[in-house]
CSV table of C-alpha atoms in Angstrom, one decimal:
chain,number,residue,atom,x,y,z
A,244,MET,CA,0.0,0.0,0.0
A,245,ASN,CA,2.8,2.4,0.9
A,246,ILE,CA,4.7,1.5,-2.3
A,247,GLU,CA,1.6,2.4,-4.4
A,248,THR,CA,1.3,5.7,-2.6
A,249,ILE,CA,4.9,6.6,-3.3
A,250,GLU,CA,4.6,5.6,-6.9
A,251,GLU,CA,1.5,7.7,-7.2
A,252,LYS,CA,3.3,10.7,-5.7
A,253,LYS,CA,6.2,10.2,-8.2
A,254,LYS,CA,3.7,10.1,-11.0
A,255,LYS,CA,2.1,13.3,-9.9
A,256,VAL,CA,5.5,15.0,-9.6
A,257,LYS,CA,6.4,13.8,-13.1
A,258,GLU,CA,3.1,15.1,-14.5
A,259,LYS,CA,3.7,18.5,-12.9
A,260,THR,CA,7.2,18.7,-14.3
A,261,THR,CA,6.1,17.7,-17.8
A,262,SER,CA,3.2,20.3,-17.7
A,263,ALA,CA,5.7,22.9,-16.6
A,264,TYR,CA,7.8,22.3,-19.7
A,265,LEU,CA,4.8,22.2,-22.0
A,266,LYS,CA,3.1,25.2,-20.6
A,267,VAL,CA,2.5,28.1,-23.0
A,268,PRO,CA,4.7,31.0,-22.0
A,269,HIS,CA,3.2,34.3,-20.8
A,270,VAL,CA,1.7,36.2,-23.7
A,271,PHE,CA,4.3,39.0,-23.3
A,272,ALA,CA,7.1,36.4,-23.7
A,273,LEU,CA,5.3,34.7,-26.6
A,274,ILE,CA,4.9,38.0,-28.5
A,275,PHE,CA,8.5,38.9,-27.8
A,276,PHE,CA,9.7,35.6,-29.2
A,277,ILE,CA,7.6,36.3,-32.4
A,278,ILE,CA,9.2,39.8,-32.6
A,279,LEU,CA,12.7,38.2,-32.4
A,280,ILE,CA,11.7,35.7,-35.2
A,281,THR,CA,10.4,38.5,-37.5
A,282,ALA,CA,13.5,40.5,-36.8
A,283,ALA,CA,15.6,37.5,-37.8
A,284,LEU,CA,13.6,37.2,-41.0
A,285,THR,CA,14.7,40.7,-42.1
A,286,TYR,CA,18.3,39.2,-42.3
A,287,ILE,CA,17.1,36.2,-44.3
A,288,ILE,CA,14.4,37.5,-46.7
A,289,PRO,CA,15.7,40.0,-49.4
A,290,ALA,CA,14.0,43.4,-49.1
A,291,GLY,CA,11.7,44.4,-51.8
A,292,GLU,CA,8.6,46.4,-52.6
A,293,PHE,CA,5.9,47.0,-55.2
A,294,ASP,CA,5.2,50.3,-56.8
A,295,ARG,CA,1.9,51.8,-55.7
A,296,VAL,CA,-0.5,54.0,-57.6
A,297,GLU,CA,-3.4,56.0,-56.3
A,298,ASP,CA,-6.9,54.8,-57.4
A,299,PRO,CA,-8.6,57.9,-58.8
A,300,GLU,CA,-12.0,56.8,-57.5
A,301,SER,CA,-11.3,55.7,-53.9
A,302,GLY,CA,-8.0,57.5,-53.3
A,303,ARG,CA,-6.5,54.2,-52.0
A,304,MET,CA,-2.9,53.4,-52.8
A,305,LEU,CA,-2.9,50.1,-54.7
A,306,VAL,CA,-0.1,47.8,-55.7
A,307,GLU,CA,0.8,47.9,-59.4
A,308,ASP,CA,0.9,44.4,-60.8
A,309,GLY,CA,4.3,43.2,-62.0
A,310,SER,CA,6.1,46.1,-60.4
A,311,PHE,CA,8.0,44.2,-57.6
A,312,HIS,CA,11.6,45.0,-57.4
A,313,SER,CA,14.5,44.6,-54.9
A,314,ILE,CA,15.6,47.4,-52.7
A,315,THR,CA,18.4,47.8,-50.2
A,316,ASN,CA,18.3,45.5,-47.3
A,317,ASN,CA,17.4,47.1,-44.0
A,318,PRO,CA,17.6,44.3,-41.4
A,319,VAL,CA,16.3,45.1,-38.0
A,320,SER,CA,18.9,45.1,-35.3
A,321,PRO,CA,18.0,43.5,-31.9
A,322,ILE,CA,19.0,46.9,-30.4
A,323,ALA,CA,16.2,48.6,-32.3
A,324,ILE,CA,13.5,46.3,-30.9
A,325,PRO,CA,12.8,48.2,-27.6
A,326,GLY,CA,12.3,51.3,-29.6
A,327,LEU,CA,9.9,49.5,-32.0
A,328,ILE,CA,8.0,48.2,-29.1
A,329,ILE,CA,7.5,51.8,-27.9
A,330,ALA,CA,6.5,52.7,-31.4
A,331,GLY,CA,4.0,49.9,-31.5
A,332,LEU,CA,2.5,51.1,-28.2
A,333,ASN,CA,2.3,54.6,-29.7
A,334,ALA,CA,0.7,53.4,-32.9
A,335,SER,CA,-1.9,51.5,-30.9
A,336,SER,CA,-2.6,54.4,-28.6
A,337,GLY,CA,-6.1,54.9,-30.0
A,338,ILE,CA,-7.2,51.4,-29.4
A,339,ILE,CA,-5.4,51.3,-26.0
A,340,LEU,CA,-7.3,54.4,-24.9
A,341,PHE,CA,-10.5,52.9,-26.2
A,342,ILE,CA,-10.0,49.8,-24.1
A,343,PHE,CA,-9.4,51.9,-20.9
A,344,VAL,CA,-12.5,54.0,-21.6
A,345,VAL,CA,-14.7,51.1,-22.3
A,346,GLY,CA,-13.4,49.2,-19.2
A,347,GLY,CA,-13.9,52.2,-17.0
A,348,SER,CA,-17.3,53.2,-18.4
A,349,PHE,CA,-18.8,49.8,-18.3
A,350,ARG,CA,-17.7,49.3,-14.7
A,351,ILE,CA,-19.8,52.4,-13.9
A,352,ILE,CA,-22.8,51.1,-15.9
A,353,THR,CA,-22.7,47.6,-14.5
A,354,SER,CA,-22.1,48.7,-10.9
A,355,THR,CA,-25.5,50.5,-11.0
A,356,GLY,CA,-27.2,47.1,-11.0
A,357,ALA,CA,-29.6,48.2,-13.7
A,358,PHE,CA,-28.9,45.2,-16.0
A,359,ASP,CA,-29.4,42.7,-13.2
A,360,ALA,CA,-33.2,42.9,-13.6
A,361,VAL,CA,-32.9,42.6,-17.4
A,362,ILE,CA,-30.7,39.5,-17.2
A,363,SER,CA,-33.0,38.0,-14.6
A,364,THR,CA,-36.0,38.6,-16.8
A,365,VAL,CA,-34.4,37.1,-19.9
A,366,ALA,CA,-33.3,34.0,-18.0
A,367,SER,CA,-36.7,33.5,-16.4
A,368,LYS,CA,-38.5,33.9,-19.8
A,369,LEU,CA,-36.3,31.3,-21.4
A,370,GLY,CA,-36.6,28.9,-18.5
A,371,LYS,CA,-35.1,25.5,-19.5
A,372,ARG,CA,-34.4,26.9,-23.0
A,373,GLU,CA,-31.9,29.4,-21.6
A,374,ILE,CA,-29.2,27.9,-23.8
A,375,LEU,CA,-31.0,29.5,-26.8
A,376,ILE,CA,-29.6,32.8,-25.6
A,377,ILE,CA,-26.3,31.8,-27.2
A,378,PRO,CA,-27.4,31.3,-30.8
A,379,ILE,CA,-29.9,34.3,-30.6
A,380,LEU,CA,-27.2,36.7,-29.4
A,381,MET,CA,-24.6,35.3,-31.8
A,382,PHE,CA,-26.9,35.8,-34.8
A,383,ILE,CA,-27.6,39.4,-33.7
A,384,PHE,CA,-23.8,40.1,-33.5
A,385,ALA,CA,-23.2,38.3,-36.8
A,386,ILE,CA,-25.7,40.6,-38.5
A,387,GLY,CA,-23.7,43.6,-37.3
A,388,GLY,CA,-20.4,42.0,-38.5
A,389,ALA,CA,-22.0,41.1,-41.9
A,390,THR,CA,-23.5,44.5,-42.6
A,391,ILE,CA,-21.4,47.3,-41.1
A,392,GLY,CA,-18.2,45.3,-40.5
A,393,MET,CA,-18.7,45.4,-36.7
A,394,SER,CA,-15.8,43.9,-34.7
A,395,ILE,CA,-14.0,46.3,-32.3
A,396,GLU,CA,-17.2,48.2,-32.1
A,397,ALA,CA,-18.9,45.4,-30.1
A,398,LEU,CA,-16.2,45.5,-27.4
A,399,GLY,CA,-18.4,47.8,-25.2
A,400,LEU,CA,-21.1,45.1,-25.0
A,401,VAL,CA,-18.7,42.4,-23.7
A,402,PRO,CA,-19.1,43.2,-20.0
A,403,LEU,CA,-22.9,43.0,-20.3
A,404,VAL,CA,-22.8,39.6,-22.1
A,405,VAL,CA,-20.2,38.2,-19.7
A,406,ALA,CA,-22.6,39.2,-16.8
A,407,LEU,CA,-25.4,37.4,-18.6
A,408,ALA,CA,-23.3,34.3,-19.1
A,409,ARG,CA,-22.3,34.2,-15.4
A,410,SER,CA,-25.9,34.7,-14.3
A,411,LEU,CA,-26.7,31.5,-16.3
A,412,LYS,CA,-23.9,29.6,-14.6
A,413,TYR,CA,-21.5,29.7,-17.6
A,414,ASP,CA,-18.3,31.7,-17.5
A,415,ALA,CA,-16.6,34.8,-18.8
A,416,LEU,CA,-15.1,32.9,-21.7
A,417,THR,CA,-18.5,31.9,-22.9
A,418,GLY,CA,-19.7,35.5,-22.7
A,419,MET,CA,-16.7,36.9,-24.6
A,420,ALA,CA,-17.0,34.1,-27.2
A,421,ILE,CA,-20.6,34.9,-27.9
A,422,VAL,CA,-19.7,38.5,-28.8
A,423,LEU,CA,-16.4,38.0,-30.5
A,424,ILE,CA,-17.1,34.9,-32.5
A,425,GLY,CA,-20.6,36.1,-33.3
A,426,ALA,CA,-19.4,39.4,-34.7
A,427,PHE,CA,-16.6,37.7,-36.6
A,428,CYS,CA,-19.0,35.1,-38.2
A,429,GLY,CA,-20.6,38.1,-39.9
A,430,PHE,CA,-17.4,39.9,-40.5
A,431,ILE,CA,-15.8,36.8,-42.1
A,432,ALA,CA,-18.8,35.9,-44.2
A,433,GLY,CA,-18.8,39.5,-45.4
A,434,VAL,CA,-22.3,39.6,-46.8
A,435,MET,CA,-22.1,43.5,-47.0
A,436,ASN,CA,-18.8,44.0,-45.1
A,437,PRO,CA,-17.4,47.4,-46.4
A,438,PHE,CA,-13.9,46.8,-45.0
A,439,THR,CA,-13.2,43.5,-46.8
A,440,VAL,CA,-15.7,42.5,-49.5
A,441,GLY,CA,-16.5,46.1,-50.4
A,442,VAL,CA,-12.8,47.1,-50.8
A,443,ALA,CA,-11.8,43.8,-52.5
A,444,GLN,CA,-14.7,43.9,-55.0
A,445,GLU,CA,-13.9,47.5,-55.9
A,446,ILE,CA,-10.3,46.6,-56.6
A,447,ALA,CA,-11.4,43.5,-58.6
A,448,GLY,CA,-13.8,45.6,-60.7
A,449,LEU,CA,-16.9,43.7,-59.5
A,450,PRO,CA,-20.3,45.2,-58.7
A,451,THR,CA,-20.4,46.1,-55.0
A,452,TYR,CA,-21.7,43.3,-52.8
A,453,SER,CA,-22.3,41.0,-55.9
A,454,GLY,CA,-22.4,37.3,-55.2
A,455,MET,CA,-24.2,37.9,-51.9
A,456,TRP,CA,-26.2,34.6,-52.0
A,457,LEU,CA,-23.2,32.4,-51.3
A,458,ARG,CA,-21.9,34.6,-48.5
A,459,MET,CA,-25.4,34.5,-46.9
A,460,ILE,CA,-25.3,30.7,-46.9
A,461,LEU,CA,-21.7,30.9,-45.4
A,462,LEU,CA,-23.0,33.2,-42.7
A,463,VAL,CA,-25.7,30.8,-41.6
A,464,VAL,CA,-23.2,27.8,-41.6
A,465,LEU,CA,-20.7,29.7,-39.5
A,466,VAL,CA,-23.3,30.9,-36.9
A,467,ILE,CA,-24.7,27.3,-36.6
A,468,VAL,CA,-21.3,25.7,-36.2
A,469,SER,CA,-19.9,28.2,-33.8
A,470,SER,CA,-23.2,28.2,-31.7
A,471,ILE,CA,-23.0,24.4,-31.3
A,472,TYR,CA,-19.3,24.7,-30.4
A,473,ILE,CA,-20.0,27.3,-27.7
A,474,ILE,CA,-23.1,25.6,-26.4
A,475,ARG,CA,-21.1,22.4,-25.8
A,476,TYR,CA,-18.5,24.3,-23.8
A,477,ALA,CA,-21.2,26.2,-21.9
A,478,LYS,CA,-23.1,23.1,-20.9
A,479,LYS,CA,-19.8,21.4,-19.7
A,480,VAL,CA,-19.0,24.4,-17.6
A,481,LYS,CA,-22.5,24.6,-16.1
A,482,ALA,CA,-22.4,20.9,-15.2
A,483,ASP,CA,-19.0,21.1,-13.6
A,484,PRO,CA,-17.6,24.7,-13.0
A,485,ALA,CA,-14.1,23.1,-12.4
A,486,LYS,CA,-14.0,22.3,-16.2
A,487,SER,CA,-14.1,26.0,-17.1
A,488,LEU,CA,-10.9,27.1,-18.8
A,489,VAL,CA,-11.0,30.3,-16.8
A,490,ALA,CA,-12.0,28.7,-13.4
A,491,ASP,CA,-9.4,30.9,-11.6
A,492,LEU,CA,-11.0,34.1,-13.2
A,493,GLU,CA,-14.5,32.9,-12.1
A,494,GLU,CA,-13.3,32.3,-8.5
A,495,GLU,CA,-11.8,35.8,-8.5
A,496,ALA,CA,-15.1,37.2,-9.8
A,497,ARG,CA,-17.1,35.5,-7.1
A,498,ALA,CA,-14.7,36.8,-4.5
A,499,ASN,CA,-15.3,40.3,-5.8
A,500,HIS,CA,-19.1,39.6,-5.8
A,501,GLN,CA,-19.3,40.1,-9.6
A,502,ASP,CA,-21.9,37.3,-9.7
A,503,SER,CA,-24.1,38.7,-7.0
A,504,GLN,CA,-27.8,37.8,-6.7
A,505,LEU,CA,-29.8,39.4,-9.5
A,506,SER,CA,-32.5,41.8,-8.7
A,507,SER,CA,-35.9,41.4,-10.5
A,508,THR,CA,-37.4,44.8,-9.6
A,509,PHE,CA,-37.0,47.9,-11.7
A,510,GLN,CA,-36.6,51.3,-10.1
A,511,VAL,CA,-36.7,54.7,-11.8
A,512,LYS,CA,-32.9,54.9,-11.8
A,513,ASP,CA,-32.6,51.5,-13.4
A,514,PHE,CA,-34.9,52.5,-16.2
A,515,LEU,CA,-32.9,55.7,-16.8
A,516,VAL,CA,-29.6,53.7,-17.0
A,517,ILE,CA,-31.1,51.2,-19.5
A,518,LEU,CA,-32.5,54.1,-21.5
A,519,THR,CA,-29.1,55.7,-21.6
A,520,PHE,CA,-27.5,52.5,-22.7
A,521,VAL,CA,-30.0,51.8,-25.5
A,522,LEU,CA,-29.9,55.3,-26.8
A,523,GLY,CA,-26.1,55.2,-26.7
A,524,ILE,CA,-25.9,51.9,-28.7
A,525,GLY,CA,-28.4,53.3,-31.2
A,526,LEU,CA,-26.2,56.4,-31.6
A,527,LEU,CA,-23.2,54.2,-32.0
A,528,VAL,CA,-24.7,52.3,-34.8
A,529,TRP,CA,-25.8,55.5,-36.5
A,530,GLY,CA,-22.4,57.1,-36.1
A,531,VAL,CA,-20.5,54.1,-37.4
A,532,LYS,CA,-22.7,53.6,-40.4
A,533,GLU,CA,-23.6,57.2,-41.4
A,534,LYS,CA,-20.7,59.3,-40.1
A,535,GLY,CA,-17.8,56.8,-40.2
A,536,TRP,CA,-17.1,57.0,-36.5
A,537,TYR,CA,-14.2,55.0,-35.2
A,538,ILE,CA,-12.0,54.8,-32.1
A,539,GLU,CA,-12.1,58.4,-30.8
A,540,GLU,CA,-15.8,59.0,-31.4
A,541,MET,CA,-16.8,55.7,-29.9
A,542,ALA,CA,-14.6,56.2,-26.9
A,543,ALA,CA,-16.2,59.6,-26.3
A,544,LEU,CA,-19.6,58.1,-26.6
A,545,PHE,CA,-18.9,55.3,-24.1
A,546,LEU,CA,-17.4,57.8,-21.7
A,547,ALA,CA,-20.5,59.9,-21.9
A,548,MET,CA,-22.7,56.8,-21.4
A,549,GLY,CA,-20.7,55.8,-18.3
A,550,ILE,CA,-20.9,59.3,-16.7
A,551,ILE,CA,-24.6,59.8,-17.5
A,552,SER,CA,-25.4,56.3,-16.1
A,553,GLY,CA,-23.6,57.1,-12.9
A,554,ILE,CA,-25.6,60.3,-12.5
A,555,CYS,CA,-28.9,58.5,-13.2
A,556,ALA,CA,-27.9,55.9,-10.5
A,557,ARG,CA,-27.4,58.9,-8.1
A,558,PHE,CA,-23.7,58.1,-7.7
A,559,SER,CA,-21.5,60.8,-6.3
A,560,SER,CA,-18.8,62.3,-8.4
A,561,SER,CA,-16.3,60.4,-6.3
A,562,ARG,CA,-18.1,57.1,-6.7
A,563,ILE,CA,-18.2,57.6,-10.5
A,564,SER,CA,-14.5,58.3,-10.5
A,565,GLU,CA,-13.6,55.3,-8.3
A,566,GLU,CA,-15.7,52.9,-10.4
A,567,PHE,CA,-14.1,54.2,-13.6
A,568,ILE,CA,-10.6,53.8,-12.2
A,569,GLU,CA,-11.3,50.2,-11.1
A,570,GLY,CA,-12.7,49.3,-14.5
A,571,ALA,CA,-9.6,50.8,-16.2
A,572,LYS,CA,-7.2,49.0,-13.9
A,573,ALA,CA,-8.8,45.7,-14.8
A,574,VAL,CA,-7.8,46.0,-18.5
A,575,ILE,CA,-4.2,47.3,-18.1
A,576,LEU,CA,-2.5,44.0,-19.0
A,577,GLY,CA,-4.6,43.4,-22.1
A,578,ALA,CA,-4.2,47.0,-23.3
A,579,LEU,CA,-0.5,46.7,-23.1
A,580,ILE,CA,-0.6,43.4,-25.1
A,581,VAL,CA,-2.4,45.2,-27.9
A,582,GLY,CA,0.4,47.7,-28.2
A,583,ILE,CA,3.2,45.3,-28.0
A,584,ALA,CA,1.7,43.0,-30.6
A,585,ARG,CA,1.6,45.9,-33.0
A,586,THR,CA,5.4,45.7,-33.0
A,587,ILE,CA,5.4,42.6,-35.2
A,588,PRO,CA,4.2,44.3,-38.4
A,589,LEU,CA,6.3,47.3,-37.6
A,590,VAL,CA,9.4,45.1,-37.6
A,591,LEU,CA,8.4,43.7,-41.0
A,592,GLU,CA,7.8,47.2,-42.4
A,593,GLU,CA,11.1,48.5,-41.0
A,594,GLY,CA,12.9,45.6,-42.7
A,595,ASN,CA,11.0,46.1,-46.0
A,596,ILE,CA,10.0,42.5,-46.3
A,597,ILE,CA,6.2,42.5,-46.2
A,598,ASP,CA,6.0,43.0,-50.0
A,599,SER,CA,8.7,40.3,-50.4
A,600,LEU,CA,6.6,37.8,-48.4
A,601,VAL,CA,3.5,38.5,-50.5
A,602,TYR,CA,5.5,38.3,-53.8
A,603,GLY,CA,7.1,35.0,-52.7
A,604,LEU,CA,3.8,33.4,-51.8
A,605,SER,CA,2.3,34.5,-55.2
A,606,ASN,CA,5.2,32.9,-57.0
A,607,ILE,CA,4.8,29.6,-55.1
A,608,ILE,CA,1.1,29.6,-56.1
A,609,MET,CA,2.0,30.0,-59.8
A,610,PHE,CA,4.0,26.8,-59.8
A,611,MET,CA,1.3,24.7,-58.2
A,612,PRO,CA,-1.1,22.5,-60.2
A,613,ASP,CA,-4.2,24.3,-61.4
A,614,TYR,CA,-6.6,22.2,-59.3
A,615,ILE,CA,-5.1,23.4,-56.0
A,616,LYS,CA,-4.3,27.0,-57.0
A,617,VAL,CA,-7.6,28.2,-55.5
A,618,ILE,CA,-6.8,26.5,-52.2
A,619,SER,CA,-3.3,27.9,-52.3
A,620,ILE,CA,-4.6,31.5,-52.7
A,621,TYR,CA,-6.9,30.9,-49.8
A,622,LEU,CA,-4.2,29.5,-47.5
A,623,SER,CA,-1.8,32.2,-48.6
A,624,GLN,CA,-4.2,34.8,-47.4
A,625,ASN,CA,-4.3,33.1,-44.0
A,626,VAL,CA,-0.6,33.3,-43.8
A,627,ILE,CA,-0.5,37.0,-45.0
A,628,ASN,CA,-3.1,37.9,-42.4
A,629,PHE,CA,-0.5,37.3,-39.6
A,630,PHE,CA,1.7,40.1,-41.1
A,631,ILE,CA,-1.0,42.4,-42.5
A,632,ASN,CA,-3.9,42.2,-40.0
A,633,SER,CA,-6.0,45.1,-41.5
A,634,GLY,CA,-8.7,43.7,-43.8
A,635,SER,CA,-8.8,46.8,-46.1
A,636,GLY,CA,-5.0,47.1,-45.9
A,637,GLN,CA,-4.5,43.4,-46.9
A,638,ALA,CA,-6.9,43.9,-49.8
A,639,ALA,CA,-5.0,46.9,-51.1
A,640,VAL,CA,-1.7,44.8,-51.0
A,641,THR,CA,-2.8,41.4,-52.2
A,642,MET,CA,-5.8,41.9,-54.5
A,643,PRO,CA,-3.8,43.6,-57.3
A,644,ILE,CA,-1.6,40.5,-57.3
A,645,MET,CA,-4.1,37.7,-56.7
A,646,ILE,CA,-6.7,39.0,-59.2
A,647,PRO,CA,-4.4,38.8,-62.3
A,648,LEU,CA,-3.0,35.5,-60.9
A,649,GLY,CA,-6.6,34.1,-60.7
A,650,ASP,CA,-7.4,35.4,-64.2
A,651,LEU,CA,-4.3,33.6,-65.5
A,652,VAL,CA,-5.3,30.2,-64.1
A,653,GLY,CA,-9.0,30.5,-64.8
A,654,ILE,CA,-10.2,31.4,-61.3
A,655,THR,CA,-13.1,33.9,-61.3
A,656,ARG,CA,-12.6,37.2,-59.6
A,657,GLN,CA,-15.5,36.6,-57.3
A,658,THR,CA,-13.8,33.4,-56.1
A,659,THR,CA,-10.5,35.2,-55.6
A,660,VAL,CA,-12.3,37.8,-53.5
A,661,LEU,CA,-14.0,35.0,-51.5
A,662,SER,CA,-10.6,33.4,-50.9
A,663,PHE,CA,-9.3,36.8,-49.7
A,664,HIS,CA,-11.9,37.7,-47.1
A,665,LEU,CA,-12.1,34.1,-45.7
A,666,GLY,CA,-8.3,34.0,-45.5
A,667,ASP,CA,-8.3,37.4,-43.9
A,668,GLY,CA,-11.0,36.5,-41.3
A,669,PHE,CA,-10.7,33.2,-39.6
A,670,THR,CA,-7.2,33.6,-38.2
A,671,ASN,CA,-8.1,37.0,-36.7
A,672,LEU,CA,-9.6,34.8,-33.9
A,673,ILE,CA,-6.3,33.3,-33.0
A,674,PHE,CA,-3.3,35.3,-34.2
A,675,PRO,CA,-1.8,37.4,-31.4
A,676,THR,CA,-1.1,40.2,-34.0
A,677,GLY,CA,-4.9,40.8,-34.1
A,678,SER,CA,-5.6,44.0,-32.1
A,679,THR,CA,-9.3,43.2,-32.0
A,680,LEU,CA,-8.8,39.8,-30.3
A,681,MET,CA,-6.3,41.3,-27.9
A,682,ALA,CA,-8.7,44.1,-27.0
A,683,TYR,CA,-11.4,41.6,-26.2
A,684,LEU,CA,-9.1,39.6,-24.0
A,685,ALA,CA,-8.1,42.8,-22.3
A,686,ALA,CA,-11.7,43.7,-21.6
A,687,THR,CA,-12.4,40.3,-19.9
A,688,GLY,CA,-9.1,39.5,-18.2
A,689,ILE,CA,-8.9,36.2,-20.1
A,690,SER,CA,-5.3,35.2,-20.9
A,691,TYR,CA,-4.2,34.4,-24.4
A,692,GLU,CA,-3.1,31.0,-23.3
A,693,LYS,CA,-6.7,30.1,-22.1
A,694,TRP,CA,-8.3,31.5,-25.2
A,695,LEU,CA,-5.9,29.5,-27.4
A,696,LYS,CA,-6.9,26.3,-25.7
A,697,PHE,CA,-10.6,27.2,-26.3
A,698,ILE,CA,-10.5,28.4,-29.9
A,699,TRP,CA,-7.9,26.3,-31.8
A,700,PRO,CA,-10.3,23.4,-32.6
A,701,LEU,CA,-12.9,25.8,-33.9
A,702,ILE,CA,-10.3,27.6,-36.0
A,703,ILE,CA,-9.5,24.2,-37.7
A,704,ILE,CA,-13.2,23.7,-38.3
A,705,PHE,CA,-13.6,27.2,-39.7
A,706,ILE,CA,-10.6,26.9,-42.0
A,707,SER,CA,-11.9,23.6,-43.3
A,708,ILE,CA,-15.3,25.2,-44.0
A,709,GLY,CA,-13.7,28.0,-45.8
A,710,ALA,CA,-11.7,25.6,-48.0
A,711,ILE,CA,-15.0,23.7,-48.9
A,712,PHE,CA,-16.7,27.0,-49.9
A,713,VAL,CA,-13.7,28.2,-51.9
A,714,VAL,CA,-13.5,24.9,-53.8
A,715,PHE,CA,-17.2,24.9,-54.4
A,716,ALA,CA,-17.1,28.5,-55.7
A,717,SER,CA,-14.3,27.5,-58.1
A,718,LEU,CA,-16.2,24.5,-59.4
A,719,ILE,CA,-19.4,26.5,-60.2
A,720,ASN,CA,-17.4,29.5,-61.6
A,721,TYR,CA,-18.9,31.7,-58.9
């Protein structure tokens, strides 16, 4: 008996030692390693660039096909990396500020308790069908992503949906996934996404938003698949909270009384807070769609919503300030991650190898058999998305190259555009270079390591679905 006990202890020690070696490093360390690798690439990959011309209609700078040429190498010295990290933080200052403002403002709003009654009512209405809240909300967010290209804009709603998820005995990861994956299902499908499909079709000379029928089918497929994926995880967490990937975060939330008993009675102050929130979101949608609002305008709106909500709840000026500071403090780590991750594309730009990478991938595709060229274009866009995370920016760089390439091998322009926006989209949910993903993680306090464990199987499923749609599009000459 004693021998068995000793053996068991040895086994446990061995397992702990093994897990320590296999543990994913802290996200700061992970990003720094990636920065070092990209800096090393600037010594290996020859520098080069495309000539760019201004599109007279849109004013965008587009790559001129066949204009790639070598330029003087400018490798990034390790000594320059600290300065580039600061430059990355500076370049991301708008998003970092937005994260702080959203974190602080929503702390004020949620601390009023006005949403407790709303959450309680929704849960009681659904009863045993409460799990339906996941696909319902995901579809709503997906519509926003598919029509106005909503992604970072939904960040302000994350604390609310996290509170809802916790009230239903799920966890913060479930709440964040509903918003982020829901919005990206729409953004990726790109039914009427102006930032990806709109820009790419304009460059390709296609009618704006043409070929919508296939993208609408794709949208439905992505929402259904991701809803099932999140529902399975949520049910597992509800049945056994210890199986939550963010169990430590949930314990901390309970210790801070963030899952307090929900109130089911409305007071006048609660009504005013809800009204402020609803009007604010309505103003946000109008501003983004009609006035082209982005980070600064949205941050100002959320700040105003937070202050007005605090006044409606009869908070003192000191209480409003304290709640805002607490909310901002909670997102410091994630906000810094966003800025540091921005260093990766800066290193590539400094070393003048982004265009070289795109040119090299296009040449590889040219030598592949015709029947796999469409898959190669699609997979290449996934790789390029690591280095050029902006959808419209990636379109401006890659579409002038991929469109003639597709024409040459008999791939329709509509299929090439589909390959682009699917390749641009799926990996935004996993690449640490994605500022939107990092902003969401910052808002919830979820580590990149935990998110990676949750999302990687779904990313494989998504990429496989994308490949099926791209091949189908090619077969029917979409």
